[in-house]
Amino acid sequence: MIIHRGNQLTVKPDVYDVLLGEFDAAEAPLYNRFKKLGDSPDAALFHWPFDVADNPSNAGAPEGRRYDQGNTVINGARAMMYGRMHYHKEEYGVGEVSEGNAVYGTGGAAEYAYQTKAALRKTIKSAEYTLVGGQESQAGSKTVNYITRGLERLIVDTAGIAVQTDTATVIPAAFRPAAAQVKTLTVTSGDYPLTEANITDPFEAIYNALKSKINLDVFCTTKFKGKVSAFGKLTPTVTDMTVVSRFNQNATDMKVVAVIETYVGDCGIARFDLHPWMRHDTGTQLSEAIGLDMRYGGLRMRTPPSVKQLPDQAAGKEGYTQHMFGLQLTPKFQARWKRSA
């Protein structure tokens, strides 16, 4: 009898040991775009000032009036706001025996090198999720985690300020967004309608506060972005098609384009982009979209994303990632679109 595939033993398996493309392609749009600001002397509590613009006067004044302290006015209304640093630290390690094993899917790297790369990437993703997260800030210590407040709890109007339970860092009333800047989208049967007025109302409220047009980068869920893009589609009627909105399109490309990236309104411009971690935790994140003017915010940086290998302790290779930053943002000129449930 000849040896054939049916009775041949211990055939060596074929493994194409190459990862095709980056498996983890998650983006970090906010972390990459926020300005990186200086460190804080106190990681548990950092400060930044802001000012309220003065209202103009049309009262006029008489001629020749001498200076009198009784006629003086005080301009500006500076105040301090407060935030807390966020400390991310995770340990990882590979046993001395396992480090010597040959494994698939590492691009030829040893296990510890692969774990190091993955840990650093997770650190960046964790920072991005922290920025849009629903966590409340708290002062850290040896036994308590250092946590910075996420945008979910930072951009709230006076009616919703109770979610800021960290008393020392509650945003003062003068620097909170107006009620119309935090738009509630009423959910019925698991979905919500989105109208153009829902988009423009927060911009109108910001214009009334800022007295100037504003451009916002609106980071949103796929559902919200899809509803915005639907503003540009055709809708059927009984006899024909009705144009909802018109936008430029090159018909010679033979493509159906159903995307709206920019909305130009009377009070400003909205630039829409998807965010990978919006509504990641549906229990703590109600926001479908968050509109930001990056001029009024940044990240207080103490420790950039980094990895460190620990000294050999005869137990394999050990290391950790660390990252320390704090979200500093004045919410007065920001916007947020949240679900009712």
Protein backbone atom coordinates (compact mmCIF):
# COMPACT_ATOMS: atom_id res chain seq x y z
CA MET A 1 0.00 0.00 0.00
CA ILE A 2 1.27 3.45 -0.86
CA ILE A 3 1.26 6.40 1.48
CA HIS A 4 -1.52 8.79 0.52
CA ARG A 5 -3.15 11.80 2.16
CA GLY A 6 -5.69 9.61 3.87
CA ASN A 7 -3.12 7.62 5.87
CA GLN A 8 -0.12 9.90 5.99
CA LEU A 9 0.70 10.92 9.57
CA THR A 10 1.98 14.12 11.18
CA VAL A 11 1.62 16.34 8.12
CA LYS A 12 3.03 19.78 8.90
CA PRO A 13 0.20 22.39 8.88
CA ASP A 14 0.44 25.47 6.72
CA VAL A 15 0.13 28.74 8.63
CA TYR A 16 0.44 32.01 6.73
CA ASP A 17 2.05 33.86 9.61
CA VAL A 18 1.27 37.39 8.48
CA LEU A 19 -1.44 39.67 9.91
CA LEU A 20 -3.17 41.27 6.94
CA GLY A 21 -3.64 44.92 7.82
CA GLU A 22 -3.95 46.50 11.24
CA PHE A 23 -6.46 44.55 13.29
CA ASP A 24 -6.92 47.42 15.75
CA ALA A 25 -7.70 50.46 13.62
CA ALA A 26 -9.51 52.52 16.26
CA GLU A 27 -9.02 56.26 15.85
CA ALA A 28 -8.30 58.91 18.49
CA PRO A 29 -9.61 62.15 16.94
CA LEU A 30 -10.01 64.17 20.14
CA TYR A 31 -6.76 63.16 21.80
CA ASN A 32 -4.84 63.95 18.63
CA ARG A 33 -6.48 67.35 18.12
CA PHE A 34 -6.64 68.81 21.60
CA LYS A 35 -3.74 71.12 22.39
CA LYS A 36 -1.27 69.60 24.81
CA LEU A 37 -0.93 72.10 27.66
CA GLY A 38 1.52 72.28 30.53
CA ASP A 39 1.63 70.16 33.64
CA SER A 40 -0.12 71.08 36.87
CA PRO A 41 1.76 71.46 40.18
CA ASP A 42 -1.08 69.56 41.85
CA ALA A 43 -2.36 66.50 39.97
CA ALA A 44 -5.37 66.29 42.26
CA LEU A 45 -6.63 69.77 41.33
CA PHE A 46 -5.60 72.09 38.51
CA HIS A 47 -6.97 75.57 37.78
CA TRP A 48 -7.69 77.73 34.78
CA PRO A 49 -9.32 81.16 34.51
CA PHE A 50 -12.03 82.35 32.18
CA ASP A 51 -13.83 85.63 31.65
CA VAL A 52 -17.36 86.75 30.86
CA ALA A 53 -17.72 89.42 28.18
CA ASP A 54 -19.17 92.79 29.21
CA ASN A 55 -22.50 94.01 27.90
CA PRO A 56 -22.38 97.21 25.84
CA SER A 57 -24.08 100.47 26.86
CA ASN A 58 -26.02 103.00 24.83
CA ALA A 59 -26.62 105.41 27.75
CA GLY A 60 -24.21 108.10 26.55
CA ALA A 61 -22.36 110.51 28.85
CA PRO A 62 -22.41 114.28 29.50
CA GLU A 63 -19.57 116.58 28.53
CA GLY A 64 -16.92 117.61 31.06
CA ARG A 65 -17.78 115.16 33.79
CA ARG A 66 -14.88 114.84 36.26
CA TYR A 67 -13.69 111.46 37.47
CA ASP A 68 -15.76 110.25 40.39
CA GLN A 69 -15.48 106.85 42.03
CA GLY A 70 -19.25 106.77 42.22
CA ASN A 71 -19.41 106.66 38.41
CA THR A 72 -16.83 103.92 37.92
CA VAL A 73 -17.71 100.49 36.60
CA ILE A 74 -15.90 97.18 36.93
CA ASN A 75 -15.26 95.42 33.65
CA GLY A 76 -14.87 91.70 33.15
CA ALA A 77 -15.94 88.87 35.44
CA ARG A 78 -12.97 86.56 35.69
CA ALA A 79 -13.35 83.36 37.68
CA MET A 80 -11.49 80.12 38.18
CA MET A 81 -12.48 76.68 37.02
CA TYR A 82 -11.02 73.44 38.27
CA GLY A 83 -10.24 69.98 36.99
CA ARG A 84 -8.45 66.82 37.99
CA MET A 85 -5.76 64.72 36.35
CA HIS A 86 -6.44 61.21 35.06
CA TYR A 87 -3.87 58.51 35.71
CA HIS A 88 -3.88 55.41 33.53
CA LYS A 89 -1.54 52.59 34.53
CA GLU A 90 -1.64 48.93 33.57
CA GLU A 91 0.93 46.24 34.27
CA TYR A 92 1.72 43.34 31.97
CA GLY A 93 4.29 40.56 31.90
CA VAL A 94 5.42 37.40 30.14
CA GLY A 95 6.83 34.37 31.94
CA GLU A 96 10.42 33.36 31.26
CA VAL A 97 9.36 30.12 29.57
CA SER A 98 6.59 31.64 27.46
CA GLU A 99 8.89 34.41 26.28
CA GLY A 100 11.01 31.79 24.56
CA ASN A 101 8.11 30.20 22.68
CA ALA A 102 7.56 30.88 18.99
CA VAL A 103 4.04 32.24 18.42
CA TYR A 104 2.02 33.22 15.40
CA GLY A 105 0.69 36.68 14.60
CA THR A 106 3.44 38.81 16.08
CA GLY A 107 5.34 39.72 12.94
CA GLY A 108 8.32 37.78 14.20
CA ALA A 109 8.49 39.66 17.49
CA ALA A 110 8.76 37.92 20.83
CA GLU A 111 5.69 37.81 23.08
CA TYR A 112 6.87 40.62 25.38
CA ALA A 113 7.45 42.97 22.43
CA TYR A 114 3.99 42.17 21.09
CA GLN A 115 2.40 42.82 24.49
CA THR A 116 4.26 46.11 24.77
CA LYS A 117 2.94 47.34 21.43
CA ALA A 118 -0.61 46.28 22.28
CA ALA A 119 -0.44 47.89 25.73
CA LEU A 120 0.69 51.24 24.32
CA ARG A 121 -2.07 51.21 21.73
CA LYS A 122 -4.63 50.43 24.42
CA THR A 123 -3.35 53.39 26.43
CA ILE A 124 -4.16 55.78 23.58
CA LYS A 125 -7.60 54.25 23.07
CA SER A 126 -8.29 54.48 26.78
CA ALA A 127 -7.44 58.19 26.76
CA GLU A 128 -9.81 58.80 23.85
CA TYR A 129 -12.62 56.92 25.58
CA THR A 130 -11.94 58.83 28.79
CA LEU A 131 -12.44 62.16 26.99
CA VAL A 132 -15.97 61.29 25.83
CA GLY A 133 -16.74 59.06 28.80
CA GLY A 134 -19.43 59.44 31.42
CA GLN A 135 -17.10 59.26 34.42
CA GLU A 136 -17.07 61.96 37.08
CA SER A 137 -13.80 63.43 38.30
CA GLN A 138 -12.28 62.51 41.63
CA ALA A 139 -9.11 63.35 43.50
CA GLY A 140 -6.74 60.42 43.53
CA SER A 141 -4.59 59.05 46.29
CA LYS A 142 -2.75 55.87 47.20
CA THR A 143 -6.04 54.00 47.38
CA VAL A 144 -8.32 56.11 45.12
CA ASN A 145 -8.03 56.35 41.34
CA TYR A 146 -7.14 59.69 39.72
CA ILE A 147 -10.02 60.45 37.33
CA THR A 148 -10.74 63.41 35.06
CA ARG A 149 -14.31 64.39 34.14
CA GLY A 150 -15.49 63.27 30.70
CA LEU A 151 -17.25 65.51 28.20
CA GLU A 152 -20.48 63.67 28.96
CA ARG A 153 -20.56 65.29 32.41
CA LEU A 154 -18.65 68.45 31.57
CA ILE A 155 -21.01 69.93 28.96
CA VAL A 156 -24.17 70.24 31.05
CA ASP A 157 -26.49 73.18 31.61
CA THR A 158 -27.63 74.45 34.99
CA ALA A 159 -30.68 72.16 35.00
CA GLY A 160 -28.41 69.11 34.70
CA ILE A 161 -25.50 70.32 36.85
CA ALA A 162 -26.32 67.77 39.57
CA VAL A 163 -24.33 65.15 37.62
CA GLN A 164 -21.19 67.05 38.64
CA THR A 165 -20.95 65.51 42.08
CA ASP A 166 -17.27 66.40 42.60
CA THR A 167 -18.03 69.57 44.54
CA ALA A 168 -14.61 71.19 44.18
CA THR A 169 -14.75 71.09 40.36
CA VAL A 170 -18.36 72.03 39.62
CA ILE A 171 -18.44 74.52 36.72
CA PRO A 172 -19.62 77.98 37.89
CA ALA A 173 -23.04 79.05 36.56
CA ALA A 174 -21.60 81.88 34.43
CA PHE A 175 -19.50 79.44 32.41
CA ARG A 176 -22.07 76.72 31.76
CA PRO A 177 -23.75 76.28 28.38
CA ALA A 178 -27.29 77.57 27.94
CA ALA A 179 -30.10 75.03 28.04
CA ALA A 180 -30.53 75.18 24.25
CA GLN A 181 -26.89 74.15 23.76
CA VAL A 182 -27.61 70.77 25.36
CA LYS A 183 -30.22 69.43 22.97
CA THR A 184 -32.36 66.50 24.09
CA LEU A 185 -33.39 64.05 21.36
CA THR A 186 -36.61 62.33 22.38
CA VAL A 187 -36.38 58.55 21.95
CA THR A 188 -39.49 56.63 20.96
CA SER A 189 -39.40 52.89 20.33
CA GLY A 190 -35.61 52.94 20.48
CA ASP A 191 -35.10 55.72 17.91
CA TYR A 192 -35.26 59.49 17.70
CA PRO A 193 -35.98 62.01 14.92
CA LEU A 194 -33.32 64.53 13.94
CA THR A 195 -34.33 67.76 12.23
CA GLU A 196 -32.23 70.59 10.89
CA ALA A 197 -33.61 72.73 13.72
CA ASN A 198 -32.04 70.26 16.18
CA ILE A 199 -28.68 71.08 14.61
CA THR A 200 -29.11 74.85 14.36
CA ASP A 201 -30.69 75.54 17.78
CA PRO A 202 -27.43 75.06 19.77
CA PHE A 203 -25.57 77.29 17.29
CA GLU A 204 -28.18 80.02 17.76
CA ALA A 205 -27.81 79.75 21.54
CA ILE A 206 -24.01 79.99 21.27
CA TYR A 207 -24.29 83.01 18.98
CA ASN A 208 -26.53 84.73 21.52
CA ALA A 209 -23.93 84.06 24.24
CA LEU A 210 -20.78 84.74 22.21
CA LYS A 211 -22.25 87.45 19.95
CA SER A 212 -20.33 85.90 17.10
CA LYS A 213 -20.64 82.98 14.71
CA ILE A 214 -18.85 79.83 15.76
CA ASN A 215 -17.56 76.74 13.99
CA LEU A 216 -17.86 73.44 15.85
CA ASP A 217 -16.35 70.03 15.21
CA VAL A 218 -19.26 67.70 15.91
CA PHE A 219 -18.18 64.19 16.88
CA CYS A 220 -21.06 61.77 16.68
CA THR A 221 -22.34 58.20 16.63
CA THR A 222 -23.01 56.37 13.37
CA LYS A 223 -26.76 56.72 13.96
CA PHE A 224 -26.56 60.50 14.39
CA LYS A 225 -24.20 60.90 11.43
CA GLY A 226 -26.51 58.82 9.25
CA LYS A 227 -29.45 61.04 10.11
CA VAL A 228 -27.43 64.15 9.22
CA SER A 229 -26.43 62.64 5.88
CA ALA A 230 -30.09 61.89 5.21
CA PHE A 231 -30.70 65.64 5.04
CA GLY A 232 -29.24 65.52 1.51
CA LYS A 233 -31.27 62.63 0.10
CA LEU A 234 -34.33 62.58 -2.10
CA THR A 235 -37.62 61.46 -0.58
CA PRO A 236 -40.42 59.88 -2.66
CA THR A 237 -43.84 61.46 -3.02
CA VAL A 238 -46.96 60.05 -4.66
CA THR A 239 -46.02 61.24 -8.15
CA ASP A 240 -42.38 62.25 -8.05
CA MET A 241 -39.31 62.81 -5.90
CA THR A 242 -38.86 65.73 -3.51
CA VAL A 243 -35.44 67.22 -2.84
CA VAL A 244 -34.87 67.65 0.88
CA SER A 245 -31.61 69.58 0.47
CA ARG A 246 -29.17 70.11 -2.36
CA PHE A 247 -25.41 69.68 -2.25
CA ASN A 248 -22.65 69.52 -4.84
CA GLN A 249 -22.19 66.22 -6.62
CA ASN A 250 -20.28 65.19 -9.74
CA ALA A 251 -22.62 62.93 -11.70
CA THR A 252 -19.87 61.85 -14.09
CA ASP A 253 -18.32 59.76 -11.30
CA MET A 254 -21.31 57.39 -11.49
CA LYS A 255 -21.57 57.39 -7.71
CA VAL A 256 -24.44 57.84 -5.34
CA VAL A 257 -23.15 60.21 -2.64
CA ALA A 258 -25.25 60.23 0.52
CA VAL A 259 -22.87 61.95 2.92
CA ILE A 260 -23.00 65.38 4.52
CA GLU A 261 -19.75 66.35 6.22
CA THR A 262 -20.37 70.10 6.68
CA TYR A 263 -23.51 72.02 7.52
CA VAL A 264 -23.38 75.80 7.04
CA GLY A 265 -26.03 77.59 9.07
CA ASP A 266 -26.87 81.18 9.86
CA CYS A 267 -24.99 81.12 13.17
CA GLY A 268 -22.01 78.94 12.32
CA ILE A 269 -20.62 75.85 10.67
CA ALA A 270 -20.87 72.27 11.89
CA ARG A 271 -18.21 69.82 10.69
CA PHE A 272 -19.42 66.27 11.35
CA ASP A 273 -17.17 63.32 12.04
CA LEU A 274 -17.68 59.88 13.54
CA HIS A 275 -16.31 59.08 16.96
CA PRO A 276 -15.45 55.46 17.79
CA TRP A 277 -16.26 55.59 21.52
CA MET A 278 -19.41 57.71 21.61
CA ARG A 279 -22.10 55.66 23.41
CA HIS A 280 -19.57 52.89 24.06
CA ASP A 281 -21.16 52.49 27.50
CA THR A 282 -24.87 53.06 26.98
CA GLY A 283 -25.42 53.11 30.72
CA THR A 284 -23.33 56.23 31.35
CA GLN A 285 -23.18 57.87 27.91
CA LEU A 286 -26.36 59.50 26.57
CA SER A 287 -24.64 61.72 24.01
CA GLU A 288 -25.26 61.05 20.33
CA ALA A 289 -23.00 63.96 19.38
CA ILE A 290 -20.72 66.53 21.01
CA GLY A 291 -19.80 69.83 19.33
CA LEU A 292 -16.46 71.34 20.31
CA ASP A 293 -14.59 74.56 19.69
CA MET A 294 -11.03 73.44 20.37
CA ARG A 295 -9.89 77.00 21.12
CA TYR A 296 -11.47 76.77 24.57
CA GLY A 297 -9.85 73.52 25.68
CA GLY A 298 -6.80 71.32 25.87
CA LEU A 299 -5.12 68.55 27.81
CA ARG A 300 -2.98 69.23 30.86
CA MET A 301 -0.11 66.82 30.36
CA ARG A 302 2.16 65.35 32.99
CA THR A 303 3.15 61.96 31.56
CA PRO A 304 2.73 61.21 27.85
CA PRO A 305 1.72 57.66 26.84
CA SER A 306 4.75 55.53 27.63
CA VAL A 307 5.90 52.03 28.52
CA LYS A 308 8.59 50.96 30.95
CA GLN A 309 10.24 47.60 31.45
CA LEU A 310 10.95 46.67 35.03
CA PRO A 311 14.28 45.22 36.25
CA ASP A 312 14.70 41.46 35.93
CA GLN A 313 13.39 39.70 39.05
CA ALA A 314 13.90 36.15 37.77
CA ALA A 315 10.20 35.86 36.89
CA GLY A 316 10.18 36.73 33.20
CA LYS A 317 9.82 40.13 31.61
CA GLU A 318 7.59 42.65 33.37
CA GLY A 319 6.51 46.17 32.45
CA TYR A 320 3.75 48.71 32.61
CA THR A 321 2.15 51.52 30.64
CA GLN A 322 1.38 54.90 32.16
CA HIS A 323 -0.27 58.09 31.02
CA MET A 324 -1.35 61.14 33.03
CA PHE A 325 -3.43 64.00 31.65
CA GLY A 326 -6.40 66.18 32.56
CA LEU A 327 -9.22 67.47 30.38
CA GLN A 328 -9.45 71.26 30.59
CA LEU A 329 -12.42 72.68 28.69
CA THR A 330 -14.64 75.70 29.16
CA PRO A 331 -18.14 74.41 28.33
CA LYS A 332 -19.82 77.79 27.78
CA PHE A 333 -19.35 77.73 23.99
CA GLN A 334 -19.71 73.99 23.38
CA ALA A 335 -22.74 71.91 22.39
CA ARG A 336 -24.12 68.47 23.05
CA TRP A 337 -26.91 66.35 21.60
CA LYS A 338 -28.14 63.69 24.04
CA ARG A 339 -30.79 61.02 24.03
CA SER A 340 -33.75 61.28 26.39
CA ALA A 341 -33.06 57.67 27.42
